Coordinates of C-alpha atoms in Angstrom, one line a residue:
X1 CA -20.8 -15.0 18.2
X2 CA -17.7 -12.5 18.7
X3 CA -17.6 -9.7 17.0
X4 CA -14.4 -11.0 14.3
X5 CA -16.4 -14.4 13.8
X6 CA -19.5 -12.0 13.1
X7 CA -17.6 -10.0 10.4
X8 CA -16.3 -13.2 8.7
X9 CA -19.6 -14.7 8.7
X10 CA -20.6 -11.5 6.5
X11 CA -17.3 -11.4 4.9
X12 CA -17.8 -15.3 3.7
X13 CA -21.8 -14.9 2.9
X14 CA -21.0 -11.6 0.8
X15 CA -17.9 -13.0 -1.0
X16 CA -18.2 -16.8 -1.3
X17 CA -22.0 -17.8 -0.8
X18 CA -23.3 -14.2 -2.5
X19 CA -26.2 -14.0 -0.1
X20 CA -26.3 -10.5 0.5
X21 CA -29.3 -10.8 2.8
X22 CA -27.5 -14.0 5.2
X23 CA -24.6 -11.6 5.1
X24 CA -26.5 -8.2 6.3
X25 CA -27.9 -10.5 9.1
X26 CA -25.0 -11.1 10.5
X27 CA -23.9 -7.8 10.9
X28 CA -27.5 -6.4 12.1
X29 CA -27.1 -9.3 14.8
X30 CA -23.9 -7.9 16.0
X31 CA -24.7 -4.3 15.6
X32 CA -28.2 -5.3 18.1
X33 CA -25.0 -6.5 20.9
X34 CA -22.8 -3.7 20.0
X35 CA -24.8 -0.9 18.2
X36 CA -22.2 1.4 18.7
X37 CA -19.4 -0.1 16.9
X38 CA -18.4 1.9 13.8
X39 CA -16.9 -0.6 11.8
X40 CA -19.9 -2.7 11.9
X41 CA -21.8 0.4 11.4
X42 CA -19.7 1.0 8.6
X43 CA -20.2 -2.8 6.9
X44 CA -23.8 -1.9 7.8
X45 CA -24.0 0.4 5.6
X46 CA -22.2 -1.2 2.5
X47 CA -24.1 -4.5 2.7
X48 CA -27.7 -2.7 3.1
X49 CA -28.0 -1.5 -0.5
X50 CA -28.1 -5.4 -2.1
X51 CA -30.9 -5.9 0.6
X52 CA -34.5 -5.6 0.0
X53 CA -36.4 -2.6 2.1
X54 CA -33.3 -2.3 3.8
X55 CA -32.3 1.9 4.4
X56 CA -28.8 2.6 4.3
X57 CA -29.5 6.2 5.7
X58 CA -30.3 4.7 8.5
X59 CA -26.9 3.5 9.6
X60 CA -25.4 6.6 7.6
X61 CA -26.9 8.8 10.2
X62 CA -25.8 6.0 12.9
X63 CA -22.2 6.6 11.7
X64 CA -22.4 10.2 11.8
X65 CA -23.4 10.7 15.3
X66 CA -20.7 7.8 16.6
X67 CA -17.6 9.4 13.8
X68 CA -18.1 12.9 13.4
X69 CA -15.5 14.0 10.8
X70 CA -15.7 10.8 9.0
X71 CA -16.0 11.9 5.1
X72 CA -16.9 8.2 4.4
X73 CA -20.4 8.4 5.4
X74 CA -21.3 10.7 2.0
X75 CA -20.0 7.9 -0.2
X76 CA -23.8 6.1 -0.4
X77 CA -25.5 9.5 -0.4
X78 CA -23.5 10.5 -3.4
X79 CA -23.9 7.4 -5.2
X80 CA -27.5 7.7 -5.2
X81 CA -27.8 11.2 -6.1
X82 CA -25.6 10.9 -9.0
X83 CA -27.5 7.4 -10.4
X84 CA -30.5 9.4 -10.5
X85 CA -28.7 12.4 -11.7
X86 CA -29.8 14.8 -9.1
X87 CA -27.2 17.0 -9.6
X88 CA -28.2 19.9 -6.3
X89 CA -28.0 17.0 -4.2
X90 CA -24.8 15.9 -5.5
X91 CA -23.0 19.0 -5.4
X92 CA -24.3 19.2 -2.2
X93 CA -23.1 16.5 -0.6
X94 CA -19.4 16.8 -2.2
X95 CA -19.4 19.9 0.0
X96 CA -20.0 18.2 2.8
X97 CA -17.9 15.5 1.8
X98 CA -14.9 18.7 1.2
X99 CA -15.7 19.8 4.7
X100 CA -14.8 16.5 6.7
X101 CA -11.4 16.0 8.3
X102 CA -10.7 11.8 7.2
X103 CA -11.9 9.2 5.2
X104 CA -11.9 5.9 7.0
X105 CA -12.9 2.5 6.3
X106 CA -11.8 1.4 9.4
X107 CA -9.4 -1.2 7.9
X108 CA -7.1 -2.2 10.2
X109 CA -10.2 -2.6 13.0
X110 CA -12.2 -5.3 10.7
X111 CA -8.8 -6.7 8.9
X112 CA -7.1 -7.6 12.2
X113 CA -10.9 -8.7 13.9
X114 CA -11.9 -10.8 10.5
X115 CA -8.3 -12.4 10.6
X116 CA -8.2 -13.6 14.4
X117 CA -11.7 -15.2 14.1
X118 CA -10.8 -16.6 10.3
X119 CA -7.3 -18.7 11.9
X120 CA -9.1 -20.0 14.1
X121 CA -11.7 -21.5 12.4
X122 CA -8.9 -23.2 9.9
X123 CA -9.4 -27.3 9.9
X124 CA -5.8 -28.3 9.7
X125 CA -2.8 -26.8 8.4
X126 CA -2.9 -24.6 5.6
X127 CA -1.5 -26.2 2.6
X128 CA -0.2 -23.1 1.2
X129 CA 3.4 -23.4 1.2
X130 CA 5.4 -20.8 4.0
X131 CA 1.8 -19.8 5.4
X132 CA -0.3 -21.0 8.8
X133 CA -3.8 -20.3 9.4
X134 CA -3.2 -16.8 10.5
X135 CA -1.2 -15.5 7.4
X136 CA -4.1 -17.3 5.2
X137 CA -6.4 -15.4 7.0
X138 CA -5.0 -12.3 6.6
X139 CA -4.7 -12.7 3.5
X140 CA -8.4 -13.9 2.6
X141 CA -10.3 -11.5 4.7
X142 CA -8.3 -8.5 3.2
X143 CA -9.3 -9.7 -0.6
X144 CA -13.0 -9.9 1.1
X145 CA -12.7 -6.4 2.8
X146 CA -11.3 -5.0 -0.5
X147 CA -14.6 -5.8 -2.5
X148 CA -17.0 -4.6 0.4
X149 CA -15.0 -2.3 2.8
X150 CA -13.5 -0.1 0.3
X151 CA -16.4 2.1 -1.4
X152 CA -16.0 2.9 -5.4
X153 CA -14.1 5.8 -6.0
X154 CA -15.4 6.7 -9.6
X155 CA -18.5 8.7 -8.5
X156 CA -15.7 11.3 -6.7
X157 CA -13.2 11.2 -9.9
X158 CA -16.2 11.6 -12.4
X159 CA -17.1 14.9 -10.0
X160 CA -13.8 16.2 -9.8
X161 CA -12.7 15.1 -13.5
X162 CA -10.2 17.5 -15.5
X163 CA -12.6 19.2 -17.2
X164 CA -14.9 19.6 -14.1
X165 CA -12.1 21.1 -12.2
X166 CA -11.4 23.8 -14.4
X167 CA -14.4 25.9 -13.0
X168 CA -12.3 27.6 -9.7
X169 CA -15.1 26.6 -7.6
X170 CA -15.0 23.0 -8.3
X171 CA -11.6 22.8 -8.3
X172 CA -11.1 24.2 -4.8
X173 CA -14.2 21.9 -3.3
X174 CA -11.9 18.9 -5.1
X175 CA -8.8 20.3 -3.1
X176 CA -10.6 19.8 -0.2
X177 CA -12.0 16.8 -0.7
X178 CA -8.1 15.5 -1.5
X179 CA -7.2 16.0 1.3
X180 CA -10.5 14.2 3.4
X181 CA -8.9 11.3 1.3
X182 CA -5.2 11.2 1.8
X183 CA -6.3 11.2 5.6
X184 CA -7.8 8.2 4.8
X185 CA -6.8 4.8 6.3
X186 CA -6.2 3.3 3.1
X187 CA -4.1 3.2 0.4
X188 CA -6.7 3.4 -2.2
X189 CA -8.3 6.3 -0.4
X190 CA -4.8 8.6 -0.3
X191 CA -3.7 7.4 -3.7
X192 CA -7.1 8.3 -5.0
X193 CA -6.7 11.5 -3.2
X194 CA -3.3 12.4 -4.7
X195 CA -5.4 12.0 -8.5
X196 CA -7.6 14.2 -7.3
X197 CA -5.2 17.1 -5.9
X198 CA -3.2 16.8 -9.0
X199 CA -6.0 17.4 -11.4
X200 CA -7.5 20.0 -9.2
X201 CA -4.1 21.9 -9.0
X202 CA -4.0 22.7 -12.5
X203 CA -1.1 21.7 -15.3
X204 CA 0.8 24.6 -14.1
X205 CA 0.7 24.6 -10.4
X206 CA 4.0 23.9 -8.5
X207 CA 2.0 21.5 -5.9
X208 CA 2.5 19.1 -9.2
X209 CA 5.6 18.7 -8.4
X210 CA 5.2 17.5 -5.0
X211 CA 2.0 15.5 -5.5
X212 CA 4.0 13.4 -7.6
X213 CA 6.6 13.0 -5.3
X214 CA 3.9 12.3 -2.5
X215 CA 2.9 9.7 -4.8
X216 CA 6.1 7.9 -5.5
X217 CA 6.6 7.6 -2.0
X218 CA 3.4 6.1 -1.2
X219 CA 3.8 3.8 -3.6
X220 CA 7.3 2.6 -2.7
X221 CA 5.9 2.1 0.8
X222 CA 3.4 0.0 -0.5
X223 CA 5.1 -2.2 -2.7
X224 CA 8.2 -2.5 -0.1
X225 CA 6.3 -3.6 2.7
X226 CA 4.7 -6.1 0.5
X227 CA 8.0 -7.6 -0.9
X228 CA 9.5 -7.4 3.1
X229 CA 6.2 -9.4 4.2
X230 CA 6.7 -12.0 1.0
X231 CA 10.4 -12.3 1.6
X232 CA 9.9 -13.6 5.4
X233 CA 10.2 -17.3 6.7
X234 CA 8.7 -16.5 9.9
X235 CA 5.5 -15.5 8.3
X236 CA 3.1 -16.9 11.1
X237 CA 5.1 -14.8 13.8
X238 CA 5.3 -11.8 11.8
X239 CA 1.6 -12.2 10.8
X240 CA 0.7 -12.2 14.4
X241 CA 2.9 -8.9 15.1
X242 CA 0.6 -7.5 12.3
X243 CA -2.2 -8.2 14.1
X244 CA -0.9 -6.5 17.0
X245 CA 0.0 -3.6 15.2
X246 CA -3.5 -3.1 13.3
X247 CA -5.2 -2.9 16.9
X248 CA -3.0 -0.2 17.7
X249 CA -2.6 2.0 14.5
X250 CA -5.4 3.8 12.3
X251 CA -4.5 3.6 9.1
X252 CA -3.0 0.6 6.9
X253 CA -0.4 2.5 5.7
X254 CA 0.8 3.2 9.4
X255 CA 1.4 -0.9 9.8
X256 CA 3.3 -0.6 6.7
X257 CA 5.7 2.1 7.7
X258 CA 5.8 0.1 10.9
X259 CA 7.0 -2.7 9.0
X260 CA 9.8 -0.5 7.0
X261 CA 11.0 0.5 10.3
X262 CA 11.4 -2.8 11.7
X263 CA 13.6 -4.1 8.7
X264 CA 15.4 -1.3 8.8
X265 CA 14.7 0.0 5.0
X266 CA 14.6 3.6 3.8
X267 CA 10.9 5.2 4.2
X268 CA 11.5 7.0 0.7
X269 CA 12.7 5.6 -2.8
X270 CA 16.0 6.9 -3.7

């Protein structure tokens, strides 16, 4: 089984079948061909905790040695600490979160494998109207990676809340750990990164005023590249030059500036 066919076997037995332990198999059986590939490391890692006996340290410590930097790999640890409110251990592990350079999912990696393997496993045509097998599956292994690529981000606002970040020591620890996110290679990551920085800056701070500027353009990127993708009648071919563009590019908003350029709109809101 190729790796893409492997994560959509996981994706599928997460999402549709919920059979957490069929969809950790799948993984574990690609990881024991390719142990050192990250994102599987990575899915690893968020599909062990709904599996009995299974140790998500395991492949956290996997993931540190293949992606040092990586600020992802505290998002379990910190989970844990905080549901059973071991607060030296938390605090702990948001400084080591602060002291990482990125925050990757790797997105673009298990979107553009997932969606390959996905079209080609499509019966006959897609009866969706404007869309082929490829544009489906794009679309249906990024609402899959959404629920088990992307990590919850409410254990890192509850720790850098307003009222936690008053205390100067928290506050700068938050800064940092805004920006691990907004190196992140998602949109979720950055924009929960932006929160973050602006309640860490303080009501007064001029870096308010640019935060939230930093904030409208990302999300005039977003919703842009969407509407351009939406607006297309070619959506097969363009689907496919998406592809092409995820193996090359880290981060998802990277494809979507990509895809600004190539229609020729502004890259900020006017």
């Amino acid at each position: 089984m190729s790796h893409g066919a492997a994560i959509v076997a996981a994706l599928r037995a997460s999402q549709v079948e919920r059979d957490p332990a069929r969809a950790f198999a799948h993984v574990r059986r690609a990881l024991e061909q390719d142990p050192d590939r990250k994102e599987l490391v990575w899915l690893a890692i968020r599909l062990c905790p709904d599996v009995p006996r299974c140790d998500p340290a395991v492949y956290e410590a996997r993931l540190r040695k293949l992606d040092p930097g990586n600020g992802v790999v505290w998002m379990g640890p910190l989970a844990r600490a905080q549901g059973r409110g071991d607060d030296a251990a938390a605090t702990q592990i948001l400084e080591a979160l602060s002291r990482e350079t990125r925050f990757d999912v790797y997105w673009n990696a298990l979107l553009s494998e997932a969606a390959l393997a996905l079209s080609t496993q499509a019966q006959q045509p897609a009866p969706r109207i404007l869309n082929g097998p490829l544009t489906n599956a794009i679309n249906d292994a990024s609402t899959w990676l959404s629920a088990v690529a992307v990590p919850s981000f409410t254990g890192l606002a509850n720790a850098c809340s307003h009222e936690r970040t008053r205390n100067a020591t928290v506050a700068e620890r938050c800064r940092n750990i805004a920006r691990v996110l907004q190196q992140g290679d998602t949109y979720a990551a950055e924009a929960v990164g932006i929160g973050i920085a602006q309640r860490a800056a303080g009501d007064d701070s001029p870096a308010i005023i640019a935060l939230a500027e930093h904030a409208a353009v990302l999300s005039y990127q977003h919703d842009t590249a969407r509407v351009l993708l939406e607006q297309q009648l070619e959506r097969e071919k363009m689907s496919a030059e998406r592809i092409e563009l995820m193996k090359k590019l880290r981060r998802e908003q990277d494809v979507s500036l990509a895809v600004l350029r190539w229609a020729g709109v502004p890259l900020t809101p006017k």
